[in-house]
CSV table of C-alpha atoms in Angstrom, one decimal:
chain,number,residue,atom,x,y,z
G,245,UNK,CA,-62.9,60.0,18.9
G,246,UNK,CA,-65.2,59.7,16.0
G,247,UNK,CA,-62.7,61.0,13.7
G,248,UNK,CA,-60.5,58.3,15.0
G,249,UNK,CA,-57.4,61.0,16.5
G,250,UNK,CA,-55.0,58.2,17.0
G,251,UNK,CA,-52.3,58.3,19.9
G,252,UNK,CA,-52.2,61.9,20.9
G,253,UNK,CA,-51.7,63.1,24.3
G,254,UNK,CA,-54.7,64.8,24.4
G,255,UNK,CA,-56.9,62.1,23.6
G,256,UNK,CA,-55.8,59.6,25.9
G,257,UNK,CA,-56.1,62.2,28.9
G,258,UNK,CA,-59.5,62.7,28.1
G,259,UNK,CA,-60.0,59.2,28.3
G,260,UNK,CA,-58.1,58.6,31.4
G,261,UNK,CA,-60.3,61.3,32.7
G,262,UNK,CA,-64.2,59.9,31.5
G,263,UNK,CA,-62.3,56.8,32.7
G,264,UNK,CA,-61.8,57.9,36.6
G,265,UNK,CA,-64.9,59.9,36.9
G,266,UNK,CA,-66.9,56.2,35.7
G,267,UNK,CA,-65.0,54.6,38.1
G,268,UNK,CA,-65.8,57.2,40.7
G,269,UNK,CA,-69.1,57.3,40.4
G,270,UNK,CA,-69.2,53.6,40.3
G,271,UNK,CA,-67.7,53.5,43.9
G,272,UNK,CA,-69.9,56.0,45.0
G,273,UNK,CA,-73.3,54.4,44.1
G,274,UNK,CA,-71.8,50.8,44.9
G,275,UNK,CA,-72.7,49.8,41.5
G,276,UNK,CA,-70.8,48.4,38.7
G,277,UNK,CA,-70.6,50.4,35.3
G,278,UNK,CA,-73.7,49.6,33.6
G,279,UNK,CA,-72.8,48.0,30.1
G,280,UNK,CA,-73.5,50.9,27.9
G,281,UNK,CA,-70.4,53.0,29.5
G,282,UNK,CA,-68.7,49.6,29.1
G,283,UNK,CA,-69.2,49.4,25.6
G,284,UNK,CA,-68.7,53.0,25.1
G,285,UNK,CA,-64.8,52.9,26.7
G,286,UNK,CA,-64.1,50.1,24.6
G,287,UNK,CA,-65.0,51.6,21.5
G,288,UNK,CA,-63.1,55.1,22.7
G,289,UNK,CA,-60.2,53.4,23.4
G,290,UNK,CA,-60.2,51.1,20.3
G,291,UNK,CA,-60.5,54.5,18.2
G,292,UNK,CA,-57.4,56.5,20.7
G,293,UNK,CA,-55.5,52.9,19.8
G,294,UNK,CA,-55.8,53.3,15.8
G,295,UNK,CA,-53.8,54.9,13.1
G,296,UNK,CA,-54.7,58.6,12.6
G,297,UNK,CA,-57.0,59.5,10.2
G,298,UNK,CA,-58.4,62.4,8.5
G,299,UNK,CA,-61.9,63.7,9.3
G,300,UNK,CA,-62.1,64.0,5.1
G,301,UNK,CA,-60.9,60.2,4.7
G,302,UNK,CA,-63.3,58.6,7.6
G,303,UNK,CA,-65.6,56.8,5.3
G,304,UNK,CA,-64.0,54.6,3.7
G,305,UNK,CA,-65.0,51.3,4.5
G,306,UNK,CA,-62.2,48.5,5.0
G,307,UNK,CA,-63.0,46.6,2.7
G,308,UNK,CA,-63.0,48.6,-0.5
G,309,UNK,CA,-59.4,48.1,-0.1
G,310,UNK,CA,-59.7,44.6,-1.9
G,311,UNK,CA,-61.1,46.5,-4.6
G,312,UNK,CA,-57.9,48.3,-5.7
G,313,UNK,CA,-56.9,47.6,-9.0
G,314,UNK,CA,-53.2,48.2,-8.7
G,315,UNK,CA,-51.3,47.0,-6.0
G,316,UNK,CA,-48.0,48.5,-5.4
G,317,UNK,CA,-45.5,47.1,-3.3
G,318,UNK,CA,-42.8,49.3,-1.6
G,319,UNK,CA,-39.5,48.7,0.1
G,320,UNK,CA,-38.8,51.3,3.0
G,321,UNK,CA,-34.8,52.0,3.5
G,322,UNK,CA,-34.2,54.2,7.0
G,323,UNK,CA,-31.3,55.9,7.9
G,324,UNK,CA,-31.1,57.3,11.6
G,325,UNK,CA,-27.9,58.5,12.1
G,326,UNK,CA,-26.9,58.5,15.9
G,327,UNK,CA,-24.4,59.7,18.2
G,328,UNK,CA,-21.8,57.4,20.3
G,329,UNK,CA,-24.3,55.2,22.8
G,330,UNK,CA,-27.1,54.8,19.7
G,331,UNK,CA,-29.7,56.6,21.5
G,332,UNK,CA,-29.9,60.2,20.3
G,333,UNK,CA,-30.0,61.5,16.2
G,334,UNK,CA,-26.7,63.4,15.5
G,335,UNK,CA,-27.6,66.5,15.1
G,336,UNK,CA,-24.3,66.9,13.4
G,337,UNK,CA,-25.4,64.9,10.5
G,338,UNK,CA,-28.9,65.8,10.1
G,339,UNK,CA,-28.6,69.7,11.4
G,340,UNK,CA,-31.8,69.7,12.6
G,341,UNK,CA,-33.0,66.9,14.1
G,342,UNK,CA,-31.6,65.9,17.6
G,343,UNK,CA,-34.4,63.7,18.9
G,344,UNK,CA,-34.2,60.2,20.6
G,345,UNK,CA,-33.8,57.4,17.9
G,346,UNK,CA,-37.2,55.8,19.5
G,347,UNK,CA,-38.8,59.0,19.1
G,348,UNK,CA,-38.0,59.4,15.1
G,349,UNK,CA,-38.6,55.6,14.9
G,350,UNK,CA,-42.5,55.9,15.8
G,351,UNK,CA,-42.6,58.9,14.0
G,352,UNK,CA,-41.5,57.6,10.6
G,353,UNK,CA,-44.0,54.4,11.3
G,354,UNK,CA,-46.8,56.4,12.3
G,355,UNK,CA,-46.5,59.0,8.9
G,356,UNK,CA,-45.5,56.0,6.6
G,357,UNK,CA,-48.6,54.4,8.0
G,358,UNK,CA,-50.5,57.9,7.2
G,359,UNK,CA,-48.9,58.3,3.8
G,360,UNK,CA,-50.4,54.5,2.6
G,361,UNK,CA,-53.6,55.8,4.0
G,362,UNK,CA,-53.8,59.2,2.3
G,363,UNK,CA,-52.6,58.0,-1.1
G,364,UNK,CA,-55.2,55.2,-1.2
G,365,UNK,CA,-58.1,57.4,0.0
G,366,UNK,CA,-56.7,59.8,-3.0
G,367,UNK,CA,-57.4,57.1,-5.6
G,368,UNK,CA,-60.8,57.0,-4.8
G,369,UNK,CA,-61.9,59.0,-7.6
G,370,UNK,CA,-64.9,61.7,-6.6
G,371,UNK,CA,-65.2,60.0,-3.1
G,372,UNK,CA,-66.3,63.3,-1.8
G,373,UNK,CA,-69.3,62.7,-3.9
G,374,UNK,CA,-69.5,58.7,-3.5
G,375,UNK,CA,-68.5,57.2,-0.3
G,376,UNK,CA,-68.4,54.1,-1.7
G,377,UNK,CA,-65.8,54.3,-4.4
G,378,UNK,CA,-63.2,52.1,-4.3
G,379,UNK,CA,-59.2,53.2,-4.5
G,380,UNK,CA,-57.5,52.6,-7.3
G,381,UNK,CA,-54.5,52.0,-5.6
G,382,UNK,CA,-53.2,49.6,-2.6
G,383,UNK,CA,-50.0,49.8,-1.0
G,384,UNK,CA,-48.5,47.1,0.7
G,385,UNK,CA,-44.9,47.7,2.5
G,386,UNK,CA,-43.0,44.5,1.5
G,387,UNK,CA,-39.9,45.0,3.7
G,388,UNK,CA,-38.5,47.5,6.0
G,389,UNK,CA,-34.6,48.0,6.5
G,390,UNK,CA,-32.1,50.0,9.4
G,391,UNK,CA,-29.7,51.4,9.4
G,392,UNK,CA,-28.5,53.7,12.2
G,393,UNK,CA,-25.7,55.4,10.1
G,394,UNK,CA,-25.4,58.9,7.8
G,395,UNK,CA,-26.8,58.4,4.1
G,396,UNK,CA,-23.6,58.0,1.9
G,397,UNK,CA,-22.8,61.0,-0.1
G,398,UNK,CA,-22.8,61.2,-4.5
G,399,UNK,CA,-19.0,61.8,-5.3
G,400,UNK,CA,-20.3,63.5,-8.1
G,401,UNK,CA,-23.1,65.7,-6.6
G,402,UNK,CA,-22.1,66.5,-2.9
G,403,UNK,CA,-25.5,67.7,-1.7
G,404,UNK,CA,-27.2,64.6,-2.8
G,405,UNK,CA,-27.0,60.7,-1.5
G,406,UNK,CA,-25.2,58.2,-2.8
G,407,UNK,CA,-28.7,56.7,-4.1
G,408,UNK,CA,-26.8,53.6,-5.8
G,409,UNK,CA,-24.7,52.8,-3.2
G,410,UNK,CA,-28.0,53.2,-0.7
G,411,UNK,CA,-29.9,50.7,-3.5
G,412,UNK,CA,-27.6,48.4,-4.3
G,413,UNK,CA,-26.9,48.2,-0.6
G,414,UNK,CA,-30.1,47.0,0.0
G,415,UNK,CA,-30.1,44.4,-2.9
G,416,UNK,CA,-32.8,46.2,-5.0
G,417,UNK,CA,-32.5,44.4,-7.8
G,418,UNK,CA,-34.1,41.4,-6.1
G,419,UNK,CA,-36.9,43.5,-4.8
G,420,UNK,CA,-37.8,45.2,-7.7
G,421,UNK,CA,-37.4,42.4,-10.2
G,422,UNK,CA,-38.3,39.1,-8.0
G,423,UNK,CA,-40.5,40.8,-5.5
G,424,UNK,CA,-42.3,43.1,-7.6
G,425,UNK,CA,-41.5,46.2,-6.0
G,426,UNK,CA,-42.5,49.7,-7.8
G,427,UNK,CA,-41.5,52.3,-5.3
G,428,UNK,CA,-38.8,52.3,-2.6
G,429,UNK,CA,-39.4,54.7,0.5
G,430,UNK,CA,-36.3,56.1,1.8
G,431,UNK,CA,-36.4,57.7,5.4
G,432,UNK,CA,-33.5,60.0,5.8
G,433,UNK,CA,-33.0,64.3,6.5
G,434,UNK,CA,-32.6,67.2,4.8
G,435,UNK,CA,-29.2,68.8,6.1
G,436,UNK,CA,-27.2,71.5,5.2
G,437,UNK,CA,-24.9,69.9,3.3
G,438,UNK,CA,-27.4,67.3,1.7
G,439,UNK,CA,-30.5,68.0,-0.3
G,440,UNK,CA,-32.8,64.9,-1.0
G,441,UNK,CA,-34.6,64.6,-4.2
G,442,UNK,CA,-38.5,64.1,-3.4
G,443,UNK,CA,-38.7,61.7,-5.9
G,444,UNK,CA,-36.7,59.8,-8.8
G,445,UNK,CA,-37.4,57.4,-11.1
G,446,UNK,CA,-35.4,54.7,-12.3
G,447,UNK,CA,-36.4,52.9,-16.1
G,448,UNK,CA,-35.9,51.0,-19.1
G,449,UNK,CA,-37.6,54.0,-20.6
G,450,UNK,CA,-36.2,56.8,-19.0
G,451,UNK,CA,-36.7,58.9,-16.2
G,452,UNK,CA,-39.6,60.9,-15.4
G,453,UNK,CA,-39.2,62.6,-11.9
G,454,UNK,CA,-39.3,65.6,-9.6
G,455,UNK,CA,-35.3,65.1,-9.7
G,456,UNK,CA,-32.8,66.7,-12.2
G,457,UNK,CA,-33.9,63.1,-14.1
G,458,UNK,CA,-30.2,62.2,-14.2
G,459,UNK,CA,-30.6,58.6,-16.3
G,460,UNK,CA,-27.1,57.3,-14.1
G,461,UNK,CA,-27.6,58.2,-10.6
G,462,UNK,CA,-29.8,54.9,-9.8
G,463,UNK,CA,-29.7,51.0,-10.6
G,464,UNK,CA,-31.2,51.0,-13.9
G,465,UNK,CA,-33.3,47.6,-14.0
G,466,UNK,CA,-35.3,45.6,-16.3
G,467,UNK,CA,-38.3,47.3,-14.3
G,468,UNK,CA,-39.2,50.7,-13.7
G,469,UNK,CA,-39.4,51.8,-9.8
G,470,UNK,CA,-39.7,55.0,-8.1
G,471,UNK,CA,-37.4,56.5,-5.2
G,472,UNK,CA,-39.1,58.9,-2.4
G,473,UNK,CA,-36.8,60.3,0.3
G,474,UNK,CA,-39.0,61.9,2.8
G,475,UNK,CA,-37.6,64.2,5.6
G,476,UNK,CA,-38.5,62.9,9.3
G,477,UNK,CA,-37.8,66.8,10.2
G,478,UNK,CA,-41.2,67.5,8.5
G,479,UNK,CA,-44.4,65.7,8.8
G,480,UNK,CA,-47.3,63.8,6.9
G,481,UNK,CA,-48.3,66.9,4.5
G,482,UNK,CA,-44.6,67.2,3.1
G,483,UNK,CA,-43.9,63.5,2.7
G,484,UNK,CA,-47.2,62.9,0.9
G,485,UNK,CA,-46.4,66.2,-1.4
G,486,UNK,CA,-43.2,64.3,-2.4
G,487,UNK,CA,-45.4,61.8,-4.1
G,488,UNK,CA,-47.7,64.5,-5.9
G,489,UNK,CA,-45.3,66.1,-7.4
G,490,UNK,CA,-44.1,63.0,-8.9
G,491,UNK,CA,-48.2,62.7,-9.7
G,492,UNK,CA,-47.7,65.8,-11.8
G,493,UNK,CA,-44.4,64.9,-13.4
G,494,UNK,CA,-45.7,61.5,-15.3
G,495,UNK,CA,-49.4,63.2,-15.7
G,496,UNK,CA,-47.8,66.5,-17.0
G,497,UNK,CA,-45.2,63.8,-19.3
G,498,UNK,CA,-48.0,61.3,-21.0
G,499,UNK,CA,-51.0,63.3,-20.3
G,500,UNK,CA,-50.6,66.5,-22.7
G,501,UNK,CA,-53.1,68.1,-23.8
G,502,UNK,CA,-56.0,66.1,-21.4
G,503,UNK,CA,-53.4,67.3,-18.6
G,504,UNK,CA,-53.6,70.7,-19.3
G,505,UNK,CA,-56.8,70.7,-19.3
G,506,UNK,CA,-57.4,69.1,-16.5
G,507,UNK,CA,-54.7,71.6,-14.3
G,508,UNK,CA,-55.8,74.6,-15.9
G,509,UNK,CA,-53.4,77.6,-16.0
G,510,UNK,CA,-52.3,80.4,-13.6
G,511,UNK,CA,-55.4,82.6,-13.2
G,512,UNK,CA,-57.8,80.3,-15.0
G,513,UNK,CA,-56.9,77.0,-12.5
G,514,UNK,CA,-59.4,74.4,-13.5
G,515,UNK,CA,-58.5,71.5,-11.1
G,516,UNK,CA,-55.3,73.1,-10.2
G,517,UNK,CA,-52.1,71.2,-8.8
G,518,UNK,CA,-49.9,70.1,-5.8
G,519,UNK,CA,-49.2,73.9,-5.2
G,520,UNK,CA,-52.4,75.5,-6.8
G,521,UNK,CA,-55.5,75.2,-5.6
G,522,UNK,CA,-58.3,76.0,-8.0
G,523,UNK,CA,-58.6,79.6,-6.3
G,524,UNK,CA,-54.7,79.6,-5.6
G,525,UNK,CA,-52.6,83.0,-6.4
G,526,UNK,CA,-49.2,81.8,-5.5
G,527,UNK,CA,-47.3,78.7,-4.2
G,528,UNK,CA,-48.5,76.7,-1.5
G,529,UNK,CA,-52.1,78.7,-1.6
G,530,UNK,CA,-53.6,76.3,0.4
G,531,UNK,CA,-55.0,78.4,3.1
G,532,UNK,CA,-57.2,81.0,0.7
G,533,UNK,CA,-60.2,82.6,1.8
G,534,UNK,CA,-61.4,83.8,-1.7
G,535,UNK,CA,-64.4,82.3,-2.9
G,536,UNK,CA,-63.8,81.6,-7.2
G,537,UNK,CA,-66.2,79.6,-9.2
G,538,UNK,CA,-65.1,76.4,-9.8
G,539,UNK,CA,-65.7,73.0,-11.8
G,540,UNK,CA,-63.4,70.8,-9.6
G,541,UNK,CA,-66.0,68.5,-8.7
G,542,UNK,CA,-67.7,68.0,-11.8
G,543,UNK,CA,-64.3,68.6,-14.4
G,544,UNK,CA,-65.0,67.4,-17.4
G,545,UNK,CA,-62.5,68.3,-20.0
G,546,UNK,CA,-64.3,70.4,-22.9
G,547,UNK,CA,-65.2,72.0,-19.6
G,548,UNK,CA,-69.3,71.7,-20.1
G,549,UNK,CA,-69.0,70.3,-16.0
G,550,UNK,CA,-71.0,72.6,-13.2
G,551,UNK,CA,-69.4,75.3,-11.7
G,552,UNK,CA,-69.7,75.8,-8.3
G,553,UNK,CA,-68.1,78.7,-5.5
G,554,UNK,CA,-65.0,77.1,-3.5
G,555,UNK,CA,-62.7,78.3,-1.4
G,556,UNK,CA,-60.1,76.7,1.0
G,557,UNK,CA,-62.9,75.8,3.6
G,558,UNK,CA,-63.9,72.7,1.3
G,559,UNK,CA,-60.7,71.6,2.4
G,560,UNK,CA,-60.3,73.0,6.1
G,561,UNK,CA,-56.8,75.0,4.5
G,562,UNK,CA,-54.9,72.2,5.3
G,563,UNK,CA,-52.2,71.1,2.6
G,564,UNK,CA,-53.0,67.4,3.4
G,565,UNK,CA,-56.8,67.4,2.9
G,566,UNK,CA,-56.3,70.0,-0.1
G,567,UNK,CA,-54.0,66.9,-2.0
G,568,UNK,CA,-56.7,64.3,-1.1
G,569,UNK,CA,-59.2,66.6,-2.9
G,570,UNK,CA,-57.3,67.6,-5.3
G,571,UNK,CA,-56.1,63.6,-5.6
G,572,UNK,CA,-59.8,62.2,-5.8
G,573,UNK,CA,-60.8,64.9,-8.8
G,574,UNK,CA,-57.9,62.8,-11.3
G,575,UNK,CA,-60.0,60.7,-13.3
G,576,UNK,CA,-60.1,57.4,-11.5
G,577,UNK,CA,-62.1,53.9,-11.7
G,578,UNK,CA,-65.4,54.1,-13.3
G,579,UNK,CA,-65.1,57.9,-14.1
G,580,UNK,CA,-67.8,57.9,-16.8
G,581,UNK,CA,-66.2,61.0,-18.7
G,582,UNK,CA,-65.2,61.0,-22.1
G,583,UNK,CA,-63.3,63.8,-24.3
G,584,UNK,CA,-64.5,64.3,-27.9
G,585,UNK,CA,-66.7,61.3,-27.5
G,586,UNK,CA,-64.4,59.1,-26.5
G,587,UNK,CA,-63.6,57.5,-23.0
G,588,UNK,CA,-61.2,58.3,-20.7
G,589,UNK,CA,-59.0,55.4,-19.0
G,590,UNK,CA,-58.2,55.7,-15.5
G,591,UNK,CA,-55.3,57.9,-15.0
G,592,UNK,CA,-53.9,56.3,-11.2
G,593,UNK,CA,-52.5,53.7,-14.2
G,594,UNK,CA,-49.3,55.8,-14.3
G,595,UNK,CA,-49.0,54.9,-10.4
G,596,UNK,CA,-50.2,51.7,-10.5
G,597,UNK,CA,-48.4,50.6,-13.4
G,598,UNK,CA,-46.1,52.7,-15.4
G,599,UNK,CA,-44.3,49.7,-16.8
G,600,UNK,CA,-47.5,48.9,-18.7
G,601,UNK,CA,-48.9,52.1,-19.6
G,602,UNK,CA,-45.2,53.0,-21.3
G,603,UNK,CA,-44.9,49.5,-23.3
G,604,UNK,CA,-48.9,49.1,-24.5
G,605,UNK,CA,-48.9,53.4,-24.9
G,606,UNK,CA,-52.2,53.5,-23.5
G,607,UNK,CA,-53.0,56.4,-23.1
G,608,UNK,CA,-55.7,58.9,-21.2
G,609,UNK,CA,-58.3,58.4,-24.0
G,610,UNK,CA,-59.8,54.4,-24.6
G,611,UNK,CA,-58.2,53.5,-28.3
């Protein structure tokens, strides 16, 4: 419970359980539960009852959250399609995903919920090393539409949406312009007759995405805003690698040579990326038991940081904890390093506000 598990079968059976045997040995002592075991259910059933969480995000207190210096608001767009009496995903449409529309409902709330969550404690620059540090980002969902119907298909490109039919549909242009939205979530599947793009950007100044960066196949607006279209197939891990790539695509885009440096290079991985860890040997390396010698946690770019042995136990193997490292080593708020004695900014700016960064061309070094 400490961890804070959330809703999972097994947690609320083994609270049923410490439950019945209190209650049973309350009835057979004639006594009532003395107030620590009160106090004790309470708090195990407040933790069953919250969102999930991460043993390596746990703690961060709530109210760093106030301190994020970029707050980004998102629109979520989900498409369920269903069979004839609305209860059941067409499997049909999606190929792989036949679940109840409830079921695929909760789970898209309960990872969107975990997505916010892991991209915040990401921004939280060396947090393994400061509990305290506040995130640099702050996500805040500003509405949520349904709609339980296929995505429409690009006449041009058949395996992909109809992304400005989809947008337009749901009157982005008032979102992103009046409302201040910067990203739009879209909820969808992955099929075989339709490929989503993890992410695409749509901008004044042109767009930098993990898509084929097609400048016509969203709303352009007078403000930039980035698409993700997770898979409710998959899970947590895979939506919240849709934004990292995108991570590396305007980091790898503005960031040159600071980038590089900061990624390092197959063999030599300094910091690594989405896919490489700093001891990674080929995609998705997230689960490697060799030990290398690493300056991850103390990167500094003419690489004079300490070097230390890591392997994929600092980050349990797990491709979710591995991005929050990996997330919390970008230089953030207050980093204190500099390059060639000069400072660098904080990099989440490219999240936080990439309409800023593009027109001001600051950049990853203090002018």
């Amino acid at each position: 419970a400490q961890y804070r598990l959330g809703r999972s079968d097994e947690s609320r059976k083994l609270f049923d359980q410490l439950r019945n045997s209190l209650q049973q040995d309350r009835r057979k002592n004639a006594v009532g539960v003395d107030a620590d075991s009160q106090a004790f259910l309470r708090e195990a059933e407040s933790l069953i009852a919250a969102p999930r969480q991460s043993p390596s995000t746990r703690e961060q207190p709530e109210s760093n959250q106030t301190k994020a210096l970029w707050k980004i608001p998102v629109l979520v767009l989900k498409y369920f399609p269903v069979t004839e009496d609305k209860s059941v995903i067409d499997i049909k449409v999606t190929s792989n995903v036949a679940a109840p529309l409830e079921e695929i409902r909760k789970k898209c709330d309960r990872i969107t919920a975990e997505i916010i969550e892991t991209l915040q404690q990401g921004s939280r620059f060396r947090a393994y090393q400061n509990p305290q540090a506040p995130p640099s980002l702050q996500y805040v969902i500003v509405d949520t539409k349904e709609y339980l119907e296929p995505l429409p298909r690009n006449p041009k490109k058949k395996d992909k949406a109809d992304y400005i039919q989809v947008l337009e549909r749901a009157n982005v242009r008032e979102y992103v312009e009046e409302k201040g939205v910067k990203e739009v979530w879209i909820w969808g599947y992955h099929s075989k007759d339709l490929s989503p793009w993890e992410s695409n950007m749509a901008s004044p100044h042109g767009d930098i995405s993990n898509s084929d960066r097609d400048p016509s196949d969203l709303p352009v607006l007078s403000k930039t805003y980035t698409v993700y279209h997770y898979n409710y197939e998959r899970d947590t891990a895979e939506a919240v690698e849709n934004h990292m790539h995108q991570i590396e695509a305007v980091m790898r885009h503005h960031g040159g040579e600071l980038w590089r440096l900061f990624e390092g290079k197959p063999g030599a991985w300094r910091c690594g990326n989405a896919h490489f860890p700093p001891n990674g040997r080929r995609d998705y390396d997230w689960a490697n038991k060799e030990f290398v010698l690493s300056d991850i946690e103390d990167w500094r770019p003419e690489g004079f940081g300490k070097r230390e042995r890591l392997n994929c136990d600092t980050w349990d193997g797990h491709a979710l904890k591995w991005f929050i490292y990996w997330m919390r080593s970008i230089p953030g708020a207050n980093n204190g390093l500099e390059y060639q004695g000069k400072k660098l900014t904080n990099w989440w700016m490219l999240v936080g506000d990439y309409e800023t960064v593009v027109r001001t061309r600051i950049g990853f070094i203090e002018k």
